[in-house]
XYZ file of C-alpha atoms in Angstrom:
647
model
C 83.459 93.306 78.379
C 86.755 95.114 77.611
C 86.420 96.930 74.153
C 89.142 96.304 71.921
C 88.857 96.768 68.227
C 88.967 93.085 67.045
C 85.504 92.916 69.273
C 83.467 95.131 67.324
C 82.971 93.289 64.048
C 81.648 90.451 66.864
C 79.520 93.136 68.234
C 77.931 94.716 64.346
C 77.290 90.523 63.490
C 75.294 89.755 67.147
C 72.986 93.234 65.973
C 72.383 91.655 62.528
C 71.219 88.436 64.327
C 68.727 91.169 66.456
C 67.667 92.897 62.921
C 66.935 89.378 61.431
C 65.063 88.347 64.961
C 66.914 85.329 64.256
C 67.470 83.272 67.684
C 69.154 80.825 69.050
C 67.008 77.646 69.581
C 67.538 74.513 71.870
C 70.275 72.741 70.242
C 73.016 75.139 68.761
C 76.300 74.222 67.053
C 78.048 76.842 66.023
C 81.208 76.500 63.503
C 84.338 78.590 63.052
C 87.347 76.944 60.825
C 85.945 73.508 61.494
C 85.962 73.715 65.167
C 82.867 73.444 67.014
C 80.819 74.347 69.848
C 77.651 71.952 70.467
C 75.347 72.018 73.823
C 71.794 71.179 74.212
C 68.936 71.376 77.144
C 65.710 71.741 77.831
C 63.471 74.638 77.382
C 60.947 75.845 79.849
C 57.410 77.302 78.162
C 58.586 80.595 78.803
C 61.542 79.962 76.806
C 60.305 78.238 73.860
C 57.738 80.799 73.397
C 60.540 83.677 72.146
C 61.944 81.021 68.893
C 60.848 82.040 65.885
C 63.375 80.838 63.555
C 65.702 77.878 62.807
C 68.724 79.255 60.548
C 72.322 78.582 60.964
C 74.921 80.633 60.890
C 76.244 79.822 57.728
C 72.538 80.430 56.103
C 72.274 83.856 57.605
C 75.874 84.323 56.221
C 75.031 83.782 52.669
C 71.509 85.862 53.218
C 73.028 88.823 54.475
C 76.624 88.374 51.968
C 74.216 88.360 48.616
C 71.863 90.723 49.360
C 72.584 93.457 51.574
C 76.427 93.567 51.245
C 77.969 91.921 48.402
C 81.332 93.072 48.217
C 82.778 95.029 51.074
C 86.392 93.999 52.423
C 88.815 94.768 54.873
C 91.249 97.711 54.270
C 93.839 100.028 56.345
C 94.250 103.678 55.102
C 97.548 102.746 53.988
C 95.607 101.888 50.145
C 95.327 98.410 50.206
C 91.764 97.062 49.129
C 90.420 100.713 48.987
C 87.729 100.012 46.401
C 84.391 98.751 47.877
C 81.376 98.529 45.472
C 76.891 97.007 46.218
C 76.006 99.896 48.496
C 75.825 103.832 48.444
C 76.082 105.609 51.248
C 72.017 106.798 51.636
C 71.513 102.702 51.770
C 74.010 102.186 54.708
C 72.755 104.671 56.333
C 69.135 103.054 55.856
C 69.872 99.809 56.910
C 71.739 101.312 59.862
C 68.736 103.534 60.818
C 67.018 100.045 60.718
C 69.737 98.008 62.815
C 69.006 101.384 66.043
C 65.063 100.923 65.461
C 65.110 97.209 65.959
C 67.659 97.629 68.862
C 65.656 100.160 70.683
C 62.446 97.989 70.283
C 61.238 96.426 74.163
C 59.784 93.510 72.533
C 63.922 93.470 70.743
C 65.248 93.695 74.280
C 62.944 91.301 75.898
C 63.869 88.575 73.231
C 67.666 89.343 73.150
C 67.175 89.144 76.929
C 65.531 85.976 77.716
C 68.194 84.408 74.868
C 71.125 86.025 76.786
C 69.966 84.570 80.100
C 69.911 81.341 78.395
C 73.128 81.623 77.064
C 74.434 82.020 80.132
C 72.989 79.345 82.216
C 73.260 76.674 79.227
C 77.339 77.715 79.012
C 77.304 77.518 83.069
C 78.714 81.266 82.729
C 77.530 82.105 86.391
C 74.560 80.206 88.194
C 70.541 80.440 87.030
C 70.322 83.178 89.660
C 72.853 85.582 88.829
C 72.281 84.629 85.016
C 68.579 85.976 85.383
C 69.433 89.100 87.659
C 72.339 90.403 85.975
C 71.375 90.164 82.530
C 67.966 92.278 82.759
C 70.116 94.778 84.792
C 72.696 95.658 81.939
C 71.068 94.482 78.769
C 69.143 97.597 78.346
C 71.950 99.454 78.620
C 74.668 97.601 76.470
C 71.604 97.576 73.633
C 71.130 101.133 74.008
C 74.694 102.164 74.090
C 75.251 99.755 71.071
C 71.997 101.889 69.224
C 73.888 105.191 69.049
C 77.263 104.311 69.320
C 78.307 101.289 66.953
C 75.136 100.790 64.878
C 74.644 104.587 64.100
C 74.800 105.325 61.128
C 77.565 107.439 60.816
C 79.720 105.305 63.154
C 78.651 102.168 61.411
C 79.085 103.576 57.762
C 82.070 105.577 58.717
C 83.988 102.535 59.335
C 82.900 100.669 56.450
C 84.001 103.178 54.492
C 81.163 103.829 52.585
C 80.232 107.013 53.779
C 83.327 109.880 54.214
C 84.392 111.020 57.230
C 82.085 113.738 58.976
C 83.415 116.797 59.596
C 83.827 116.950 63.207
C 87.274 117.541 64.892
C 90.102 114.748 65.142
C 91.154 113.890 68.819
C 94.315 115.522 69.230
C 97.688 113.547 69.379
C 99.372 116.431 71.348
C 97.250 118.349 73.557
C 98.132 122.058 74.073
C 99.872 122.736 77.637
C 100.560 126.364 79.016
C 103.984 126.982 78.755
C 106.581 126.316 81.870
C 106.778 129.661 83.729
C 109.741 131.238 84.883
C 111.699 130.624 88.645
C 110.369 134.462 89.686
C 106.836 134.584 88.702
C 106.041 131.641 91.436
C 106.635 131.257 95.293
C 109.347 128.701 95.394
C 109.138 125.587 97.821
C 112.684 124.507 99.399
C 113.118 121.194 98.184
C 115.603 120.127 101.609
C 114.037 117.506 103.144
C 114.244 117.336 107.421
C 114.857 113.965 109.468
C 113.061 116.490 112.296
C 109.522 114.273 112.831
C 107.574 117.098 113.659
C 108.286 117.941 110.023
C 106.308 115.047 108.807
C 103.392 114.441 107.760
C 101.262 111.132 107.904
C 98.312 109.720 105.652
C 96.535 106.663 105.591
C 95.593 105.053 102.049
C 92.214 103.147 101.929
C 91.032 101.591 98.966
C 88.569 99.092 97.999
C 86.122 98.722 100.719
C 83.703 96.195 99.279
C 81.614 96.321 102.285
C 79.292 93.389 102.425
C 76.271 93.769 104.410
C 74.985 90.471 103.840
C 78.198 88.612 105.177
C 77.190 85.886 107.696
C 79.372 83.944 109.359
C 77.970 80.093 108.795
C 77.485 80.400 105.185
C 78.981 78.699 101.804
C 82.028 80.073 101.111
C 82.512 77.986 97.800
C 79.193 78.891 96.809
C 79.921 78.732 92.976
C 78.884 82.071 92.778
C 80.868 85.387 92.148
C 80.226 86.077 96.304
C 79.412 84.156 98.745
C 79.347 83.991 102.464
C 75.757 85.231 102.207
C 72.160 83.838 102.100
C 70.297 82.010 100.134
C 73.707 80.029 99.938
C 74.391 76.590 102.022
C 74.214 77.269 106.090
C 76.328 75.873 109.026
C 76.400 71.970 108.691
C 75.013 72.173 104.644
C 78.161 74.017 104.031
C 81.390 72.644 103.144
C 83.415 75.503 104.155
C 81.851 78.359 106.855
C 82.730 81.408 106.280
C 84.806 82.820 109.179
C 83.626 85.341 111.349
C 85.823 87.784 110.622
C 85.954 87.480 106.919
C 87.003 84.779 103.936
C 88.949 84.412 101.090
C 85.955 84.344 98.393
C 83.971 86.943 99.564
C 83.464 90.440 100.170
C 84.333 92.023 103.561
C 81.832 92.049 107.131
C 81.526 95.086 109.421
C 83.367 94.138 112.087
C 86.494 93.579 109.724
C 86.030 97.542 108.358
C 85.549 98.485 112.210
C 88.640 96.571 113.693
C 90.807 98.342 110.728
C 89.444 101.813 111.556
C 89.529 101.663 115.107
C 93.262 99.943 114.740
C 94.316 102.967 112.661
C 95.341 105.386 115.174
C 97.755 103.083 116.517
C 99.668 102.499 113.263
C 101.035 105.741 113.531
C 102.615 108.354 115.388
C 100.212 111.263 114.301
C 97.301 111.498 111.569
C 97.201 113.993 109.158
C 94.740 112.884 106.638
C 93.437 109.912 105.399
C 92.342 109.050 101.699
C 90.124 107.086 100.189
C 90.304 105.674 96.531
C 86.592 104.251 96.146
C 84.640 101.087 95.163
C 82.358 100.569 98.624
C 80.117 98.537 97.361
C 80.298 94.458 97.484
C 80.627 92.977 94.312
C 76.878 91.415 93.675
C 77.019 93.320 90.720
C 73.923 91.459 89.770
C 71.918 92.377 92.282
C 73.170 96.059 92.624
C 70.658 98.587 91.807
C 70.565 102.206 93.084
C 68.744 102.171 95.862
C 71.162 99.417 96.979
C 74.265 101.337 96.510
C 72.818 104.392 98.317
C 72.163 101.947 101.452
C 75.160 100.949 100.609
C 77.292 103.922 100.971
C 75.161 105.561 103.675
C 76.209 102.478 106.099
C 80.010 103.017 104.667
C 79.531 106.910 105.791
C 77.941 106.025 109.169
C 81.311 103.445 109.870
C 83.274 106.557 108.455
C 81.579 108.641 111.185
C 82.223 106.785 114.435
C 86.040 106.425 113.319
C 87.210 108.996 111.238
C 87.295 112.298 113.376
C 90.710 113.032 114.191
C 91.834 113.821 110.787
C 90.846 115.434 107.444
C 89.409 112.655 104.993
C 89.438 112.929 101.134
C 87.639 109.923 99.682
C 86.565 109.528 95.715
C 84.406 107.409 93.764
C 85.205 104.123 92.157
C 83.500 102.060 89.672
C 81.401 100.626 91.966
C 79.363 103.007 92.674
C 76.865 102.603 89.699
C 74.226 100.630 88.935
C 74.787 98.822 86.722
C 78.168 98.962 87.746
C 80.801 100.650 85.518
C 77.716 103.215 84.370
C 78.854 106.887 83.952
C 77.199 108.927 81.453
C 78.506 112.055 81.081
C 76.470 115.114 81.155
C 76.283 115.852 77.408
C 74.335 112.760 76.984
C 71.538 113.213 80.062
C 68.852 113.261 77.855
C 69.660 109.625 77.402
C 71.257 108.327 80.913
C 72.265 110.586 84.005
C 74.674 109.703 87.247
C 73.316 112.607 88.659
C 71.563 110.372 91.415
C 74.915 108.530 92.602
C 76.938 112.430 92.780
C 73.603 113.742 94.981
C 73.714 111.003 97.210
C 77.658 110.941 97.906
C 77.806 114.670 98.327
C 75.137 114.133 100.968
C 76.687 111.201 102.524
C 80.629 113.285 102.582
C 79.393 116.282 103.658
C 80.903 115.544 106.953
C 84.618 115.782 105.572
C 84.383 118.130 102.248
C 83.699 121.652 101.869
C 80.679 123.386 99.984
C 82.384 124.041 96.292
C 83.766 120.472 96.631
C 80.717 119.071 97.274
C 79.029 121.044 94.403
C 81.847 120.105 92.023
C 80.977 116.445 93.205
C 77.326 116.983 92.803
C 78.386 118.216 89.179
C 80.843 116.509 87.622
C 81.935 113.511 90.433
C 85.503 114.968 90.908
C 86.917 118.035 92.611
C 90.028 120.052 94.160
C 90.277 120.645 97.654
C 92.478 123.393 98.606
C 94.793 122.374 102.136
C 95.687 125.890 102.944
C 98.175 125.041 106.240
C 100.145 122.485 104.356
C 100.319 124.642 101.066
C 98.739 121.451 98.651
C 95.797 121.042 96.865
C 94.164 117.533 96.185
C 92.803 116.808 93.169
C 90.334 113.832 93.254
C 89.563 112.741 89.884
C 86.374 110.667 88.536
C 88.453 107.904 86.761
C 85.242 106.121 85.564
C 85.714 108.946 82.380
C 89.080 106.709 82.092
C 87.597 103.309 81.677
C 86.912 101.452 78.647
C 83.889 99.422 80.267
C 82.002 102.605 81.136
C 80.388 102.052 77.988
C 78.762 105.157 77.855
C 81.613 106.744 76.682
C 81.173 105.291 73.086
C 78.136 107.684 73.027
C 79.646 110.709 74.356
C 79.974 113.219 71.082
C 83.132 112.600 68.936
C 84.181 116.763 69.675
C 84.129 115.382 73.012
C 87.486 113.675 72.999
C 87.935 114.445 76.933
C 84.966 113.282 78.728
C 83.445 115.758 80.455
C 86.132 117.858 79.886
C 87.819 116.701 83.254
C 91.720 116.286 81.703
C 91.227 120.153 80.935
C 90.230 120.731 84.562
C 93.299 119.045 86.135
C 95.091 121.359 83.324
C 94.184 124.698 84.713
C 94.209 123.150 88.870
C 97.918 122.337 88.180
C 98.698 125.602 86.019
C 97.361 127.617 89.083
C 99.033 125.493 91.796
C 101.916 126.033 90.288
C 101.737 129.545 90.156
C 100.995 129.231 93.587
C 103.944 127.328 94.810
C 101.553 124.394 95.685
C 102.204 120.661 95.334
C 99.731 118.447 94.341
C 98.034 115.064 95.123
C 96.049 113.190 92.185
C 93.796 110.436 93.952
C 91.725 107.992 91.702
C 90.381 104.777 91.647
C 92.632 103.471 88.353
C 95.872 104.615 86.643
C 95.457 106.426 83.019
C 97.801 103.891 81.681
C 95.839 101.094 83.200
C 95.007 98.465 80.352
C 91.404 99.014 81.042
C 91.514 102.638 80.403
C 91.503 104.212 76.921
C 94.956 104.466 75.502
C 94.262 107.411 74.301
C 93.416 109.383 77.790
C 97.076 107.527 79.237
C 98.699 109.336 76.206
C 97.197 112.590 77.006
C 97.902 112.076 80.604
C 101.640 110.899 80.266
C 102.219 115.068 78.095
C 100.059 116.510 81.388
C 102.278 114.420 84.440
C 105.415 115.269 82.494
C 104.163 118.627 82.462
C 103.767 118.909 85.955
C 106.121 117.183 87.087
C 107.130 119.685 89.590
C 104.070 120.414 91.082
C 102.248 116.607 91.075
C 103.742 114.339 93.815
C 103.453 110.914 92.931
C 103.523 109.367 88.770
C 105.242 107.225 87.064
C 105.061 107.166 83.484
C 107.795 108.196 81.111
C 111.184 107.304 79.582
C 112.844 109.175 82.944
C 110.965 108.519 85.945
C 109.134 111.355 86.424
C 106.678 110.528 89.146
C 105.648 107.752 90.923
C 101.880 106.203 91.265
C 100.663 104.775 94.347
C 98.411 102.194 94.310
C 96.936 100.894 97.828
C 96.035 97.256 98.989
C 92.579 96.584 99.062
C 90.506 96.338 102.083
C 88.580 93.685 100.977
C 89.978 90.081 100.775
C 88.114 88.978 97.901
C 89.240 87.578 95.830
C 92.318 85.398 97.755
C 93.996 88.497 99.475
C 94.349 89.135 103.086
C 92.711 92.354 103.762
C 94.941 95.463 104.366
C 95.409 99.070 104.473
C 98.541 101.428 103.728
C 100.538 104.649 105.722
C 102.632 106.978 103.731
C 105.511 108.907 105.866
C 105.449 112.447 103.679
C 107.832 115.068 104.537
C 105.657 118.274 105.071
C 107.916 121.179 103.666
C 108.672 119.287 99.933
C 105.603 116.708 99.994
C 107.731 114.128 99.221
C 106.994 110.378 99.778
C 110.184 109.322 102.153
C 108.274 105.877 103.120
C 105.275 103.804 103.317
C 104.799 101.031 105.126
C 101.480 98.306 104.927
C 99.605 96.532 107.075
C 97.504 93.744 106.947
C 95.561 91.557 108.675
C 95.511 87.424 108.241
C 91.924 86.035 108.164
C 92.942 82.261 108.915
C 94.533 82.998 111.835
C 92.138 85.828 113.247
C 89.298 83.199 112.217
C 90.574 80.323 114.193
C 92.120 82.812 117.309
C 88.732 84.794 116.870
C 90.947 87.663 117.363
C 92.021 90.195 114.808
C 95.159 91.395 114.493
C 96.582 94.054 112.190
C 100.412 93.606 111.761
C 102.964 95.811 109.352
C 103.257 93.510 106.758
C 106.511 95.562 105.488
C 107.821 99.035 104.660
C 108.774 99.643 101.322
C 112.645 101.139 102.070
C 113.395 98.107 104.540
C 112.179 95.839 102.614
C 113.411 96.416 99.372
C 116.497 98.330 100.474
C 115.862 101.324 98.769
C 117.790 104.352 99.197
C 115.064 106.898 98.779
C 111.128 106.801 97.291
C 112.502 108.388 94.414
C 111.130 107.757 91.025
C 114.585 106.796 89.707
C 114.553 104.802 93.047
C 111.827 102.482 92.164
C 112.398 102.372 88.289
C 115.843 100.771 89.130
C 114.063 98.400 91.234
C 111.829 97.290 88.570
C 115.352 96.649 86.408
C 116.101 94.238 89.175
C 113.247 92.365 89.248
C 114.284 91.465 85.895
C 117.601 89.824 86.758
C 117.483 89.103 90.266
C 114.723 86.187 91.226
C 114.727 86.640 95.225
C 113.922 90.038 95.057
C 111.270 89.137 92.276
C 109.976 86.557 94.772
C 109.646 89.083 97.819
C 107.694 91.539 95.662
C 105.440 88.375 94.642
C 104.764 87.418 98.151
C 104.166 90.858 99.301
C 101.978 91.627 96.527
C 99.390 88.626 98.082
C 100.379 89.877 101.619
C 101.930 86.889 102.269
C 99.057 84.797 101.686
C 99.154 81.286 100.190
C 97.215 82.077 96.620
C 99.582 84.323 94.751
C 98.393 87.494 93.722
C 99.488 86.541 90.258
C 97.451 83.407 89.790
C 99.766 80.230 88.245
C 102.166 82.992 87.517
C 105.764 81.379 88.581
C 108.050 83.265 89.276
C 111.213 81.499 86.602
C 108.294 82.475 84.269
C 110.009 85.183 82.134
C 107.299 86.298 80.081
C 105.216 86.845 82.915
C 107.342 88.583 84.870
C 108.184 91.108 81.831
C 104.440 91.519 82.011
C 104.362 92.284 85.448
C 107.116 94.837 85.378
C 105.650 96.152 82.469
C 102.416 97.236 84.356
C 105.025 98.351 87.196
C 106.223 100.715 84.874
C 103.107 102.080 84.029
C 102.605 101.369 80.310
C 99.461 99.035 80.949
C 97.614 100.838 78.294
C 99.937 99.679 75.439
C 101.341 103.537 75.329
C 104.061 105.107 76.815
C 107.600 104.503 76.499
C 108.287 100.889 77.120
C 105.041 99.781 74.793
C 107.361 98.970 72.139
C 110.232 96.982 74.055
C 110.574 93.261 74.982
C 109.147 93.569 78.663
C 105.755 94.668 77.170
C 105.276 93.005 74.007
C 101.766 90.663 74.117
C 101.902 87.250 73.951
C 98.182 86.223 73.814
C 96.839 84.694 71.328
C 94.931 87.026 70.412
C 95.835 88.433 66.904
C 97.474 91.723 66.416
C 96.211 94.661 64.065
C 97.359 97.513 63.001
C 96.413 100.836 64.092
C 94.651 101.675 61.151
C 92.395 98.917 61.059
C 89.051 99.354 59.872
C 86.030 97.709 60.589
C 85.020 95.009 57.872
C 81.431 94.588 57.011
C 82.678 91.098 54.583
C 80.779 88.466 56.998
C 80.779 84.836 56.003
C 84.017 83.006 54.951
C 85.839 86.451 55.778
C 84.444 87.031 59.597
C 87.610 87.197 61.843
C 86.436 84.987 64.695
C 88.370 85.954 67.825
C 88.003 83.012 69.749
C 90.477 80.052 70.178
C 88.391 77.123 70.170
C 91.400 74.735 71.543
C 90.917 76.620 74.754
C 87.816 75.757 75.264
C 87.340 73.343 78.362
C 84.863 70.828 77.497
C 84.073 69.604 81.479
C 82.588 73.261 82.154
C 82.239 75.193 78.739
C 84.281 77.634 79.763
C 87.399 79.464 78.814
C 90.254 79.273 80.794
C 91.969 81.797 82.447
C 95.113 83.695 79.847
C 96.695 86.271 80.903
């Protein structure tokens, strides 16, 4: 679902199948440079009664090519192929017009529906339940998204070039930052750091819950589905492997896992001063999520919250797990289409516990805030990251002046500008980086100018040629999928806010299964482990330039990173494999989005097979002989019709 150029001309040829209300029938072979797909099955009633039509491909190819558009190519702004003739702009626009209205028809959606749930279970994508629960849960939304963003008509037109530009503004490749001020116009914060403990602070890092309150112990835990360990899946003796009682590898975690954690926390360190968490508290059913599920949901998570979390301040914020369907956050300037406002009600409800009344309104708002920490001079800043994230498709609706979603990079702007006229640090918590290759490249480019900034004032980033910061990202609690479940501590000193450790802990499920007793252990702490000096940015950035050389310490960071667990983290990644591991260190340095200062050297360079195009790559309404198809057919596995795994 991750939307890269090279996917919309896929996208702008499945809506002229919906115009046509051409669909797929019971035997399909589909052709692309020779190389074929082919399946066939049976169709119930229900089924047969949405085919209307029996064209191929190629016929709808040669249809569409001759009389709709006869001669539009594929250009770059650089003047090659500029010259498109057949249609005027007041046609496009027409026929795009046409391409929404079909779209936004319920008897459309039904059909494209019923054929996608088809699709699905014919290509064994998922099973015939999730197939038929998931599909009816985001198809209206992908179709409507796909209405007004990519078949509008100035978006669609636009591209093709045969309408100009409108005149809206141009995102900005440089966004305007106040000024640095000057040493006497801010309270100054001594930068000496003391060994004396009582000058310490310490804060617990939480992330991904995934609370499952349908885990059973008894149940299927290869159930073929995305999660198991839960009914209507195979019980006690009908399964091959039980899930444990205190968790398992392919599922989503119980309540007494979250409870033992919480209630083990105290004991991991010698005093609490606040605890953070980073979102997603929701299982991952994403089929059967809906909104009244995630507000039962997250009202249990605040209730386990409650019994534990007393003794110290907590500052938790959303992930993208929160929607339904998941990954959905309008923003407010399109609520007369779509509106989150439900999911910011309920948590602001639900955290009222822990937050104060302007951060709870901000939350109700806008789903991020700043909470002021008066006694340790900080403020926290806990950003809505889902206005990051290139599957919240929503965000391909959002008005083009509107090239910072809900204006929230703009916000963090003037929270840092006035911390630092305060003489306050800062703490950015979120769910997912800015440079994170499922966020838009274009927020991690206007978030690398703000961290540099700020560098000053924001502990904690990592993102430019000098280290400048350092990004923290915690172990998840939940063990799917193939991860032990664990938590992290950060050692902070309290007068510069400085990182000076952090050490994790993590439980092992086999062994707590078979003792039936759990047992959280430090799994390591960072400066031991990987000898560092200091948490300095420079500190880990060397580190990273070891992993390149040095395969021991490679293998250590490997083994930690699946907390010691027998599935790697990294899948059939091996460690003497070079390419990989430039990959990995790649995303260590923080330039996941394909931005940033190390997009251009060896350690980040792609080696898919997917095709590279240039920036300025337009997209090309010449169907036919000329579609780019951007699917490998040689990759196709033939025993289960479906793709393998490339990364």
């Amino acid at each position: 679902m991750v939307f890269h150029r090279q996917n919309v001309l896929l996208i702008f040829w499945l809506g002229l199948l919906v115009v046509f209300d051409i669909l797929l029938v019971s035997s399909i072979r589909v052709t692309f440079d020779s190389k074929q797909i082919h399946f066939s099955d049976h169709l119930t009633t229900s089924q047969k009664a949405f085919h209307y039509g029996k064209k191929s491909l190629e016929e709808l190819d040669n249809e569409f090519s001759k009389e709709i558009l006869p001669s539009v190519t594929l250009f770059t702004d650089h003047g090659d192929i500029l010259k498109t003739t057949g249609i005027r702009c007041e046609v496009c626009h027409a026929i795009a017009r046409h391409i929404k209205e079909f779209l936004m028809l319920n008897t459309t959606q039904e059909i494209t529906i019923q054929e996608s749930i088809l699709i699905c279970s014919l290509l064994r994508l998922q099973t015939q339940r999730v197939c038929s629960e998931i599909i009816p849960k985001f198809g209206p939304w992908v179709i409507t998204v796909l209405a007004h963003s990519v078949f509008s008509a100035e978006n669609l037109c636009t591209k093709s070039h045969l309408c100009p530009k409108p005149d809206i503004p141009e995102k900005p490749e440089i966004i305007d930052l106040p000024a640095p001020i000057t040493e006497n116009h801010h309270i100054t914060v001594s930068e000496k750091q003391s060994d004396n403990d009582d000058q310490k602070m310490w804060v617990v890092h939480i992330s991904d819950w995934h609370y499952d309150s349908e885990y059973a112990e008894g149940y299927e835990v290869n159930c073929g589905e995305p999660v198991c360990c839960r009914p209507p899946n195979a019980f006690g003796d009908k399964a091959t492997t039980p899930a444990g009682k205190w968790g398992d590898y392919n599922c989503d975690v119980p309540k007494k896992l979250i409870e033992s954690m919480l209630e083990f926390l105290p004991t991991a360190v010698p005093k609490l001063d606040y605890i953070i968490s980073t979102g997603d508290l929701p299982p991952h059913d994403v089929w059967a999520e809906t909104p009244l599920t995630i507000k039962e949901n997250t009202n249990q998570t605040a209730n386990i919250w409650r019994k534990f979390l007393t003794s110290a301040p907590f500052l938790p914020v959303i992930g993208n797990h929160e929607s339904a369907p998941v990954n959905s956050f309008p923003t407010s300037s399109i609520s007369d289409i779509a509106s989150i406002s439900w999911l910011y009600n309920t948590l602001s409800s639900q955290w009222n516990d822990w937050l104060s009344t302007d951060v709870l309104e901000s939350i109700e708002k806008h789903g991020f805030y700043a909470a002021k920490l008066p006694k340790d001079n900080l403020r926290v800043l806990g950003i809505n990251t889902n206005y990051f994230y290139k599957l919240n498709l929503w965000l391909l609706m959002r008005p083009k002046e509107e090239w910072d979603p809900e204006w929230m990079l703009k916000w963090i702007v003037n929270q840092l500008d006035e911390a630092e006229k305060l003489g306050e640090k800062v703490w950015i918590l979120g769910h997912m980086s800015a440079l994170d290759q499922d966020a838009f490249p274009s927020i991690g480019v206007y978030f690398s100018q703000i961290v540099t900034r700020y560098k000053d004032t924001i502990v904690g980033q990592f993102y430019e040629p000098e280290a400048v910061g350092v990004a923290y990202i915690a172990p998840s609690v939940t063990s799917y999928k193939n991860m032990n479940p664990a938590f992290r501590v950060y050692e902070i000193d309290k007068m510069t806010k400085k990182i000076l450790n952090h050490y994790t802990y993590s439980m092992d499920l086999q062994e707590a299964n078979r003792l039936d007793k759990p047992e959280w252990k430090l799994l390591y702490d960072a400066k031991s482990l990987y000898r560092l000096e200091n948490l300095e940015p420079k500190s880990w950035h060397d580190l990273t330039e070891k992993f390149i050389i040095d395969t021991d310490s490679y293998k250590t960071f490997k083994k930690t990173a699946s907390r010691n667990h027998y599935l790697d983290k990294y899948g059939s990644c091996s460690a003497l494999d070079i390419q990989c591991r430039n990959r990995i260190i790649c995303k260590l340095r923080g330039t996941n989005s394909g931005h940033g200062p190390f997009s251009d050297s060896e350690l980040c360079k792609k080696h898919g097979w997917f095709p590279h195009l240039p920036d300025d790559w337009f997209l090309s309404a010449a169907l036919g002989k000329h579609v780019n198809v951007f699917v490998d057919m040689d990759k196709i596995d033939e025993n289960n019709k479906t793709f393998e795994n490339y990364c």
